[in-house]
Tab-separated table of C-alpha atoms and ligand atoms in Angstrom:
chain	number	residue	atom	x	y	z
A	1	UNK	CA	0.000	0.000	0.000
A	2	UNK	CA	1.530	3.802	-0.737
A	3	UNK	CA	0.837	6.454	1.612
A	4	UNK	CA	1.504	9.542	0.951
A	5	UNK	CA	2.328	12.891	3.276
A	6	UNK	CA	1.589	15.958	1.726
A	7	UNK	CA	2.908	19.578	2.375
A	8	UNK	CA	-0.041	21.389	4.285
A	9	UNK	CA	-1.289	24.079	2.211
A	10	UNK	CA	-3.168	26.424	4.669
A	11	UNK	CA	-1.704	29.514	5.513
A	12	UNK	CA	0.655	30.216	8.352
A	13	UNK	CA	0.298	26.673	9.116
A	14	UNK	CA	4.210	25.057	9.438
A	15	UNK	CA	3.058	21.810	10.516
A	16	UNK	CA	3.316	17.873	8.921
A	17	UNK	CA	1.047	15.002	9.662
A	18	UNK	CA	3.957	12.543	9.711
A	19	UNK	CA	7.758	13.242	11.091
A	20	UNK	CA	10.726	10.810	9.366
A	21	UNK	CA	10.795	8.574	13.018
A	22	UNK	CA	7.714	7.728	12.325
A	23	UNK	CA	7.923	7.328	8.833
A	24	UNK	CA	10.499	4.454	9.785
A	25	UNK	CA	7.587	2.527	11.343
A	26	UNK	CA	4.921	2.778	8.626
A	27	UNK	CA	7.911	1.292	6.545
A	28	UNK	CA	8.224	-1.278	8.924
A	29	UNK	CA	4.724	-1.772	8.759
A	30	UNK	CA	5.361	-2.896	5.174
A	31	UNK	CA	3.613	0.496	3.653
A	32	UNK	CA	5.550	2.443	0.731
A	33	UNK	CA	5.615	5.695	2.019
A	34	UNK	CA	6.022	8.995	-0.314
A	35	UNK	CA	6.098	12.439	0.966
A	36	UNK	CA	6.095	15.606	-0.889
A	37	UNK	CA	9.179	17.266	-1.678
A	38	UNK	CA	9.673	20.444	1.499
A	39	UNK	CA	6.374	18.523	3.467
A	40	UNK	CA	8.005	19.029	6.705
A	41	UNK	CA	10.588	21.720	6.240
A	42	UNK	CA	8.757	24.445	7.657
A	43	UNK	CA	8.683	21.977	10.651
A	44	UNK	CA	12.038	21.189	11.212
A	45	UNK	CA	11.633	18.274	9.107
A	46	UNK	CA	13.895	18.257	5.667
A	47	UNK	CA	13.527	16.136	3.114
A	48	UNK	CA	16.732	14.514	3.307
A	49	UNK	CA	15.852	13.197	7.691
A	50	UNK	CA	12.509	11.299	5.274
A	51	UNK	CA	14.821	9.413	2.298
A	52	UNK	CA	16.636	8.355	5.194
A	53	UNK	CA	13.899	7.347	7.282
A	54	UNK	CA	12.799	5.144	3.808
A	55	UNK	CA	10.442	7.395	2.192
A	56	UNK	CA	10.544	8.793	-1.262
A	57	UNK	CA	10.356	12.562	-1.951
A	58	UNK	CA	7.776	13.047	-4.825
A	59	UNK	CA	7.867	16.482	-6.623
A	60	UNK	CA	4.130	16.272	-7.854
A	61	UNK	CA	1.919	17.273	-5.455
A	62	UNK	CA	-0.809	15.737	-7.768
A	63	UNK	CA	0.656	12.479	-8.371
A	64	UNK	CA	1.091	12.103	-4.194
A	65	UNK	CA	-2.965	12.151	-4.125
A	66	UNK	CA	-4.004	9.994	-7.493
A	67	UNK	CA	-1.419	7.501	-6.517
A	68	UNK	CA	-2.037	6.622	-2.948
A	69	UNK	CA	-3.851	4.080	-0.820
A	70	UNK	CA	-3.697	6.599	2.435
A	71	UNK	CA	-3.016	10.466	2.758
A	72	UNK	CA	-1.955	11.791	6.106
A	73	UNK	CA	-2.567	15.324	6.679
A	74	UNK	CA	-3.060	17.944	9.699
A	75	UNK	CA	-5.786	20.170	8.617
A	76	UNK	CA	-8.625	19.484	6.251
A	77	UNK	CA	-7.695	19.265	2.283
A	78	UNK	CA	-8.647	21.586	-0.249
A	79	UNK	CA	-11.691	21.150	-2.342
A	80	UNK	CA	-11.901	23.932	-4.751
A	81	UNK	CA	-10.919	26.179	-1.867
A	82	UNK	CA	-8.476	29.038	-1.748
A	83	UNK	CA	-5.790	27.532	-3.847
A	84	UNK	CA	-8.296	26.754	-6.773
A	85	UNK	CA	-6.937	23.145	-5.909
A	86	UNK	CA	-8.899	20.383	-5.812
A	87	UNK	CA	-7.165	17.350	-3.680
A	88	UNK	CA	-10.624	15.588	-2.763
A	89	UNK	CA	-10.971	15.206	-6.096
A	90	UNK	CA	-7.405	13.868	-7.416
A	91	UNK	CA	-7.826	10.627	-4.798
A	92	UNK	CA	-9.230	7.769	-6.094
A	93	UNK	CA	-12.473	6.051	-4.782
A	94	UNK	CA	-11.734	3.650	-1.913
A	95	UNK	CA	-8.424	5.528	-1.209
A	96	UNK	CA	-8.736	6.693	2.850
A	97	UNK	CA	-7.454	10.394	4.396
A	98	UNK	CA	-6.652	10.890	7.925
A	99	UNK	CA	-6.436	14.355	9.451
A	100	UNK	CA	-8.506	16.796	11.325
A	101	UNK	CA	-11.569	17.452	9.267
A	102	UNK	CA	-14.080	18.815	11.551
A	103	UNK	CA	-16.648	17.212	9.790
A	104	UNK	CA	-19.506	19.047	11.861
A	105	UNK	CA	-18.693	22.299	10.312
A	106	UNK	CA	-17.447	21.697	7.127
A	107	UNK	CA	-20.730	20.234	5.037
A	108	UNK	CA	-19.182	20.961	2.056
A	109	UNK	CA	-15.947	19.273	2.310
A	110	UNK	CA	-18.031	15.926	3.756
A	111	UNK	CA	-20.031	15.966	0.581
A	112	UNK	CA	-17.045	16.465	-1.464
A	113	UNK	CA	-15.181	13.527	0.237
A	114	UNK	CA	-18.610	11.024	-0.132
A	115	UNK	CA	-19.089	12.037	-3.452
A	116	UNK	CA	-15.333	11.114	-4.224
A	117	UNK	CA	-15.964	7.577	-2.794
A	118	UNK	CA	-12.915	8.587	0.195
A	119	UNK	CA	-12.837	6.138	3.138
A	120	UNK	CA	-12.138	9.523	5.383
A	121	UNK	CA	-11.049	9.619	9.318
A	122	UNK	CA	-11.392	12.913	11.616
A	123	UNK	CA	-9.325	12.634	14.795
A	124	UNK	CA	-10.980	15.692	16.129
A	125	UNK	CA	-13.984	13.465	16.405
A	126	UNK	CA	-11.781	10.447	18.511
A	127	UNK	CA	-13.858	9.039	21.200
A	128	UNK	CA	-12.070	9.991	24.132
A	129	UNK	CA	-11.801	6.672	26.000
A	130	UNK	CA	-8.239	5.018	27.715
A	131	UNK	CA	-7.487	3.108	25.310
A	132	UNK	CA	-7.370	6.312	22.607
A	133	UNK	CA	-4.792	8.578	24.833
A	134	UNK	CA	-2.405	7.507	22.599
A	135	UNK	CA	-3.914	8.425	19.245
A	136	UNK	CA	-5.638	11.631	20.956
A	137	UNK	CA	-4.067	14.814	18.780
A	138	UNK	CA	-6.572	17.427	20.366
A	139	UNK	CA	-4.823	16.734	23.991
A	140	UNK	CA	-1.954	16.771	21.975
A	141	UNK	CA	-2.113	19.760	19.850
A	142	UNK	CA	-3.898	21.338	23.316
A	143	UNK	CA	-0.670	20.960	25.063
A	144	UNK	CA	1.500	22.631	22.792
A	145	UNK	CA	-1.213	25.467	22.672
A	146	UNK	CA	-0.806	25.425	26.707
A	147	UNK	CA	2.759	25.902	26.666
A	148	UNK	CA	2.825	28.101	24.212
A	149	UNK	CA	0.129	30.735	25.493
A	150	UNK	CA	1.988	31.081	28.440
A	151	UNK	CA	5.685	31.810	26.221
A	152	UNK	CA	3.950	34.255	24.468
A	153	UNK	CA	2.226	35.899	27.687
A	154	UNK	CA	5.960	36.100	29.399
A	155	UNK	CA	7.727	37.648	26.041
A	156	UNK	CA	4.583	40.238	25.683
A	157	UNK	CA	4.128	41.378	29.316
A	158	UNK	CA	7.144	43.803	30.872
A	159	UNK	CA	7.612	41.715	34.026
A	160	UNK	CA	9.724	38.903	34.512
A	161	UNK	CA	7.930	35.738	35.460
A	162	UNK	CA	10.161	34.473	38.321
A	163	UNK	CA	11.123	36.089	41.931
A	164	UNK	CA	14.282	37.503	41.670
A	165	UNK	CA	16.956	38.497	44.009
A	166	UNK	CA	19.174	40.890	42.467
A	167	UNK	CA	21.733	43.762	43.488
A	168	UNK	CA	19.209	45.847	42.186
A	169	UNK	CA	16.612	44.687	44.558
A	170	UNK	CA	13.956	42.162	45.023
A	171	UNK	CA	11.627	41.482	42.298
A	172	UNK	CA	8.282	40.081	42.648
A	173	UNK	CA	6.929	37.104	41.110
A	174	UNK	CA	4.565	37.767	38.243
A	175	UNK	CA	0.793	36.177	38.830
A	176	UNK	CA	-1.014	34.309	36.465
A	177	UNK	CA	-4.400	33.343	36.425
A	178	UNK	CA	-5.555	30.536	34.288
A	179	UNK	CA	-9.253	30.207	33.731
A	180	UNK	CA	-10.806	26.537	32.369
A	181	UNK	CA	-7.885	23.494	33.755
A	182	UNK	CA	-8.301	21.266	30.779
A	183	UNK	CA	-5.305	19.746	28.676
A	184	UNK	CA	-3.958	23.229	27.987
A	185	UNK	CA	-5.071	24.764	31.135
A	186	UNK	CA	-3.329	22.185	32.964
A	187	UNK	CA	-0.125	22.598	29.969
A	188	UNK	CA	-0.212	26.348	30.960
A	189	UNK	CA	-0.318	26.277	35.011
A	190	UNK	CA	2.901	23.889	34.562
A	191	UNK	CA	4.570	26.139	32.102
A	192	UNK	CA	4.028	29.522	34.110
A	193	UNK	CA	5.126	27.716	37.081
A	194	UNK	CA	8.062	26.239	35.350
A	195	UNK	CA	9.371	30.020	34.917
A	196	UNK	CA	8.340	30.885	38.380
A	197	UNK	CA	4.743	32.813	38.052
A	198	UNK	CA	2.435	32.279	41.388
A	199	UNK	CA	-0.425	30.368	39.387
A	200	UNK	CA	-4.059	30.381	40.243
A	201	UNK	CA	-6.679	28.338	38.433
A	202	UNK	CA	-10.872	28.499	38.033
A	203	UNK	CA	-12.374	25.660	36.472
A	204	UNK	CA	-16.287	24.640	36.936
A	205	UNK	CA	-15.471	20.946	36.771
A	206	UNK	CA	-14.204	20.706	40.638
A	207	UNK	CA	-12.606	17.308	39.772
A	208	UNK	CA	-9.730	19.607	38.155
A	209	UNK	CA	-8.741	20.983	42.079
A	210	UNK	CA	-6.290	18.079	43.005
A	211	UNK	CA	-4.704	18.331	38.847
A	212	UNK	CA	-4.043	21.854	39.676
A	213	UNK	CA	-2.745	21.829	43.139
A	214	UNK	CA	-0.731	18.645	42.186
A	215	UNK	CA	1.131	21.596	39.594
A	216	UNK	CA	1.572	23.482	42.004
A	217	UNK	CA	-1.290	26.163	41.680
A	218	UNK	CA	-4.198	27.720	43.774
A	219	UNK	CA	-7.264	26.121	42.277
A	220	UNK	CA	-9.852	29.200	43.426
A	221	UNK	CA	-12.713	26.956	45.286
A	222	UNK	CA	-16.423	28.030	44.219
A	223	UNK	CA	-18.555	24.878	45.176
A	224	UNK	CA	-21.875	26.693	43.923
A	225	UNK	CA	-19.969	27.064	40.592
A	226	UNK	CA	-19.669	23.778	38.850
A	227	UNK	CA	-21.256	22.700	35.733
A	228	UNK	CA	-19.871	18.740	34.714
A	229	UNK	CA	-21.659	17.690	31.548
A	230	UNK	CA	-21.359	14.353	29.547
A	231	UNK	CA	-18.032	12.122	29.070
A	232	UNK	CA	-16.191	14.576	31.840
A	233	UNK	CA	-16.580	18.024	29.424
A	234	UNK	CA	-18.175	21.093	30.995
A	235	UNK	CA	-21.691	22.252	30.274
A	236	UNK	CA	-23.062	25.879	30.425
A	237	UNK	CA	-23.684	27.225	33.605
A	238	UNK	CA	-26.897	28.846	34.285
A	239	UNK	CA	-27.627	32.662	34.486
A	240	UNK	CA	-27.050	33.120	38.531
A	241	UNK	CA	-23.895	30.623	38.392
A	242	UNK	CA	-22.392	32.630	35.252
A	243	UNK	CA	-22.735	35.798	37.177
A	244	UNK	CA	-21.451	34.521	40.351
A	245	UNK	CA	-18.239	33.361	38.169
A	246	UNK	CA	-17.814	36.528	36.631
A	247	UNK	CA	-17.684	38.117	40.420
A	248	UNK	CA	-15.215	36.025	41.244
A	249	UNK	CA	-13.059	36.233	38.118
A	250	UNK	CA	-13.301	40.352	38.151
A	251	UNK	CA	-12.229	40.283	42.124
A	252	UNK	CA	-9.455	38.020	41.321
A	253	UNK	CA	-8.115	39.578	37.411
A	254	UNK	CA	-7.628	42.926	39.055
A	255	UNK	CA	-4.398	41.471	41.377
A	256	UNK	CA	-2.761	39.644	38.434
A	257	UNK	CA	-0.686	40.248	35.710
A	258	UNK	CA	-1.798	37.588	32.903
A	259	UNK	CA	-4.533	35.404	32.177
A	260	UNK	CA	-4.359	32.849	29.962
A	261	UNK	CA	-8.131	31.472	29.215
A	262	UNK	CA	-8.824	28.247	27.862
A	263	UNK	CA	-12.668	27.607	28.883
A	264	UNK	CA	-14.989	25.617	26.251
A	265	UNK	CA	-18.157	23.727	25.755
A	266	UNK	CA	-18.247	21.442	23.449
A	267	UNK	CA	-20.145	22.775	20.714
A	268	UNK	CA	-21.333	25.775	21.834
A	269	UNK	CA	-19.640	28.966	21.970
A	270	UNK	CA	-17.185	30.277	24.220
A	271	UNK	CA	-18.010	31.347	27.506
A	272	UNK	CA	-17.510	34.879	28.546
A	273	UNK	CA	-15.461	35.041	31.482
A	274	UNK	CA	-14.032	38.116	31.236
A	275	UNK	CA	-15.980	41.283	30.573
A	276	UNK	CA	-14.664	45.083	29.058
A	277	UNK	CA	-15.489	45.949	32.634
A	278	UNK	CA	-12.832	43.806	34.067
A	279	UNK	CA	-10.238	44.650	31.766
A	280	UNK	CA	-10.700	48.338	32.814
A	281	UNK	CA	-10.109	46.925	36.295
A	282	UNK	CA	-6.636	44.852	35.414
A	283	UNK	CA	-3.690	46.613	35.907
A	284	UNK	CA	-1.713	48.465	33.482
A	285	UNK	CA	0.237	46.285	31.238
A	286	UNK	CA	-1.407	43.041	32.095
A	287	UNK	CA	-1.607	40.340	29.218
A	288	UNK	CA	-4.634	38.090	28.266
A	289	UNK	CA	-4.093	35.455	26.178
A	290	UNK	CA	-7.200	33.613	24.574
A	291	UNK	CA	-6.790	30.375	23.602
A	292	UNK	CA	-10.741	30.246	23.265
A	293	UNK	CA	-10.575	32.888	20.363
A	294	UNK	CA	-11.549	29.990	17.672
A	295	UNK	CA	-14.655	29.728	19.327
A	296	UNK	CA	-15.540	33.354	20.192
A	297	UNK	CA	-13.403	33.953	23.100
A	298	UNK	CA	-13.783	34.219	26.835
A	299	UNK	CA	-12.913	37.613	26.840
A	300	UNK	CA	-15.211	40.340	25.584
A	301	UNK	CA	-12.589	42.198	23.450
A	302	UNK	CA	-10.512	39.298	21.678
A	303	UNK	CA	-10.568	39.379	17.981
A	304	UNK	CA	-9.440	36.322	16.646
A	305	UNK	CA	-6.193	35.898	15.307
A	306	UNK	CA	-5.379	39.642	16.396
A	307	UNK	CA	-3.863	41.239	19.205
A	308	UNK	CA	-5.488	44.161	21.120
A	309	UNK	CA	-4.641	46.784	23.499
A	310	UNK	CA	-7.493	48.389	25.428
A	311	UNK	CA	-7.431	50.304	28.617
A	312	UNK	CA	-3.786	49.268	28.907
A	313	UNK	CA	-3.969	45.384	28.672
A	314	UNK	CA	-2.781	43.862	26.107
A	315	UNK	CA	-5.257	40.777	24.838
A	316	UNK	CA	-4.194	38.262	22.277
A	317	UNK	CA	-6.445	35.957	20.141
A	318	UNK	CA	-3.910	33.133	18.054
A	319	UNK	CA	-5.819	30.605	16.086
A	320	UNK	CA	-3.447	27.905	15.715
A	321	UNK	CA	-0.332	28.275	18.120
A	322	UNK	CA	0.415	24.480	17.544
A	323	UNK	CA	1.290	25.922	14.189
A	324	UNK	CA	4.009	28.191	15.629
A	325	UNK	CA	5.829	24.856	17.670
A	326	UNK	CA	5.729	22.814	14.511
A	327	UNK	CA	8.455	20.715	15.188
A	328	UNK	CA	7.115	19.083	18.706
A	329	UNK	CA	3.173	19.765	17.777
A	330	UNK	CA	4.248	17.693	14.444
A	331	UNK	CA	6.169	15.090	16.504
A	332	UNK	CA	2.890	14.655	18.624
A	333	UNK	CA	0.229	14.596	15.921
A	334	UNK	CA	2.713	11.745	13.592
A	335	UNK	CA	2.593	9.644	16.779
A	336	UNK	CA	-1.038	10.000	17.394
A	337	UNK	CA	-1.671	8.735	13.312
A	338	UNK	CA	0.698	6.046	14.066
A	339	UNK	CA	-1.454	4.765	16.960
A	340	UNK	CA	-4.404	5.260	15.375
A	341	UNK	CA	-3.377	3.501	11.966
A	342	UNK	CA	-1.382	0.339	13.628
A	343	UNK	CA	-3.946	-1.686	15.038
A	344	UNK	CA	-5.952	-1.695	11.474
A	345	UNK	CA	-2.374	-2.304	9.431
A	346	UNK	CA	-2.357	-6.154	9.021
A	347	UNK	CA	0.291	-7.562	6.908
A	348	UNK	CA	0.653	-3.813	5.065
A	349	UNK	CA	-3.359	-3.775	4.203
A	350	UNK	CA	-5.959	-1.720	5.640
A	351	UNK	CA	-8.640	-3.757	7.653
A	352	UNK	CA	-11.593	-1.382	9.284
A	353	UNK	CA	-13.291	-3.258	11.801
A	354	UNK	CA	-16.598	-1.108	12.209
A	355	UNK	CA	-17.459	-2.702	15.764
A	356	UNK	CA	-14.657	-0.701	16.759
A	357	UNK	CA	-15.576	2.294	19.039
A	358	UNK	CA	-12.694	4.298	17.521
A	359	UNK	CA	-12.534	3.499	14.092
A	360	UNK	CA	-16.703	3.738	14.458
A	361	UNK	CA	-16.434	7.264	16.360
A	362	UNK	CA	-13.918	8.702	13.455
A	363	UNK	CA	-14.745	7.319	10.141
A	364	UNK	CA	-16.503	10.146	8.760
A	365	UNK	CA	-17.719	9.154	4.896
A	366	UNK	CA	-17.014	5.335	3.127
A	367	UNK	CA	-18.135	3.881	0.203
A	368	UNK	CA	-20.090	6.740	-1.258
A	369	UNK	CA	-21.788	7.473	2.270
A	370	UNK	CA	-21.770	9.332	5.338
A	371	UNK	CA	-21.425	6.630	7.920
A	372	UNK	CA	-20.929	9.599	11.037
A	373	UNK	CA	-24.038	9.637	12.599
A	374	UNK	CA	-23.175	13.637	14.110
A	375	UNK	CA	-22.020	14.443	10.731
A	376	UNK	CA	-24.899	13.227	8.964
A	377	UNK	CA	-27.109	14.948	10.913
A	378	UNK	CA	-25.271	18.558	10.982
A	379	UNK	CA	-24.707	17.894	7.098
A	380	UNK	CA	-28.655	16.949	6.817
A	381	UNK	CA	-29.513	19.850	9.350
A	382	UNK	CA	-27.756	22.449	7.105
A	383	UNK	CA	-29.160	21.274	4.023
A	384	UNK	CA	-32.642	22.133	6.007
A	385	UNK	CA	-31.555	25.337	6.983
B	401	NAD	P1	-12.117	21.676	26.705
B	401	NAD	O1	-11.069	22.163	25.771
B	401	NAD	O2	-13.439	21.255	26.166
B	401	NAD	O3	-12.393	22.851	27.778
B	401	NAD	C1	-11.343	23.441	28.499
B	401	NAD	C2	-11.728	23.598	29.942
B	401	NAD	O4	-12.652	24.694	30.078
B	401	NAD	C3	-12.421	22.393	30.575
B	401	NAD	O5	-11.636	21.945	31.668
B	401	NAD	C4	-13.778	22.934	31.019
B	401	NAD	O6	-14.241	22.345	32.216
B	401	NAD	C5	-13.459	24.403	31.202
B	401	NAD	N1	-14.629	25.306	31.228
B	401	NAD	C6	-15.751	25.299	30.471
B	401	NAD	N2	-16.583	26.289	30.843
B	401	NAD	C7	-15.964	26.989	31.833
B	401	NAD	C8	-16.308	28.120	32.606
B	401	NAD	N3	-17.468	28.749	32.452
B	401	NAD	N4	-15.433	28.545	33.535
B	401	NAD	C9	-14.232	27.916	33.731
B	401	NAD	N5	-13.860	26.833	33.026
B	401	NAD	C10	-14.716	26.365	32.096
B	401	NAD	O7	-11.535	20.557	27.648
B	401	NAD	P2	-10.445	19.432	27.319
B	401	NAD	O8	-9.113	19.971	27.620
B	401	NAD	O9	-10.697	18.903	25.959
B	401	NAD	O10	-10.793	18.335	28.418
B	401	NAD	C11	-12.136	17.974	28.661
B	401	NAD	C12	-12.230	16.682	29.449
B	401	NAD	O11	-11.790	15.578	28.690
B	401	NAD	C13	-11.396	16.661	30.696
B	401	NAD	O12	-12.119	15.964	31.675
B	401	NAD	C14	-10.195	15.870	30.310
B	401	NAD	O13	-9.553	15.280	31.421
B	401	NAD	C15	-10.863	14.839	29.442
B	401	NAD	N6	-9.914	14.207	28.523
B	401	NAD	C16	-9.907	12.839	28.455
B	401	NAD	C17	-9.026	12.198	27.587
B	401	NAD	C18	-8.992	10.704	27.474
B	401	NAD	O14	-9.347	10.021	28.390
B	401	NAD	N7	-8.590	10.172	26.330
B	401	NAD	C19	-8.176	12.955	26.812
B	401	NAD	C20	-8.220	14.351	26.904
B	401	NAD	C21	-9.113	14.972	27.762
């Protein structure tokens, strides 16, 4: 079977789906791999580290999708989008794609990918179960956004993160406040208190309290604020617990010097956590960083993929920061496929086993249909609309 890597198209974006390690194991795995010539060079990745690893560089970007039995990519492929390319419609029918497609919002893309006969997989839509950790990119791609929020908060804001004792006096320890404790809340308390910050967290799932101290944080205790929906992901709060939150948030942002907000439901938008009237309130200089931007944003003022100041604080939106730590956030997301694709490689063919909660909960379209129940619905519900 050939699979083929291909050089993500989108812009800004400096990620690849598969790094040359683990090229080495789909070779092992008795695939012919083929990746396209500068794929992963924007990562860190040149083409050279993959003809070593056993691949072969293909110039053709077109002949990498009519050729191949799999194509590995990050983000979703190009239907008659921007480029004026159209990569759904180069692979042949019963060829499969991996990547992250979010299926739910992109109708037009499913249709495309049905219509072209593609067995397609979304890992954004991975069941999120034990036995799946490994293959789980949006904890993965979550913890590089973590880390990386909190790098850009500490290069952006004019303190210095740590305590330090110098012949020039004392200097104080800068305070972060990190609201939602998920994968990259949890990424971000380690990071700011890897570079010394005093780190306090809000969270309405109160299970997150021992995760937080454990790093080494203040988890802020509000028992009548807690809102645990299905499969251990928040829900919405209701009107008297959202305003009690936003009390304690605005008593809390005004003694801190950066917040780094992560809080989402899943499929709704963003909650607001922090209001125009609490920025007014921070102090001069602080930074917000809103890794919820994608989805709105938690703070009142963010505008996605921008950067802000208002009333003195600076507030950043960035829409892909795993983007901007391609090399590790690549490393990550290549392991993740190769988990996911192993247990289905037998003797270098492709056996789906539909019984299979994962390859069930991911397989988006095959053979001509859309076997995603969610997706089939949202694309049916649109069509409605
Ligand atoms: P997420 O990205 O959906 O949300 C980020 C955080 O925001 C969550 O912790 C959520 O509780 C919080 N939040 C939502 N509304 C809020 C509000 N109003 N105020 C403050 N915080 C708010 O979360 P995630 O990082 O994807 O993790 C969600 C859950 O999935 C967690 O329980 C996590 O441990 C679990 N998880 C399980 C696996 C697995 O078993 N394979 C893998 C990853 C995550």
């Amino acid at each position: 079977m050939i699979l083929s890597v291909v050089k993500e198209r989108a812009a800004n974006e400096r990620r690849v789906a598969v790094t040359p390690d683990v090229v080495k194991r789909f070779v092992g795995l008795s695939l012919e791999v083929r990746v396209e010539h500068d794929a992963g060079l924007a990562g860190g990745y040149p083409d050279e580290a993959y003809v070593a690893a056993g691949a072969q560089i293909v110039d053709d970007p077109d002949a990498l999708w009519r050729e191949c039995d799999i194509v590995l990519k990050v983000r979703q492929p190009e239907t008659d989008g921007a480029s004026g390319r159209n990569e759904v419609g180069l692979l042949r029918a019963g060829a499969v794609i991996v990547g992250m497609l979010y299926p739910l919002t992109n109708p037009a893309l499913v249709k495309a990918l049905a219509e072209a006969k593609v067995t397609s997989f979304s890992l954004d839509q991975l069941p999120r179960i034990t036995r799946a950790q490994t293959m789980d990119v949006l904890s993965s791609m979550s913890t590089v956004a973590g880390y990386k929020a909190v790098l850009l908060a500490a290069a952006h804001h004019g303190k210095f993160f740590p305590m330090l004792v110098t012949a020039a006096g004392t200097i104080a320890p800068a305070k972060v406040l990190i609201l939602g404790a998920g994968v990259a809340g949890l990424q971000a308390i380690a990071t700011a208190r890897r570079l010394g910050a005093v780190v306090e967290a809000f969270d309405v799932r109160p299970a997150v309290k021992e995760q937080v101290e454990s790093l080494g944080a203040k988890f802020l205790a509000a028992e009548a604020i807690t809102a645990e929906g299905e499969g251990g992901y928040a829900k919405e709060l209701s009107e008297e617990q959202h305003k009690r939150e936003l009390e304690l948030i605005h008593q809390v942002v005004k003694g801190v010097d950066v917040v780094i907000s992560t809080a989402l439901i899943p499929g709704k938008p963003a909650p607001v956590l922090i209001t125009e009237a609490m920025v007014r309130d921070m102090r001069p200089g602080s930074v917000i960083v809103d890794l919820a931007a994608e989805m709105g944003g938690n703070c009142e003022l963010t505008r996605g993929g921008d950067t802000v100041t208002r009333h003195g604080v600076t507030i950043m939106g960035p829409l892909n920061l795993p983007a901007d730590t391609p090399m590790h956030a690549s490393q990550m997301f290549a392991k993740n496929l190769l988990a996911f694709l192993t247990p289905m490689l037998k003797e270098g063919q492709l056996t789906l086993d539909f019984d299979d909660e994962v390859v069930k909960g991911t397989c988006i379209t095959h053979e001509g249909r859309i076997v995603h129940e969610a997706t089939r619905q949202a694309v049916e519900g649109g069509k409605r609309s």
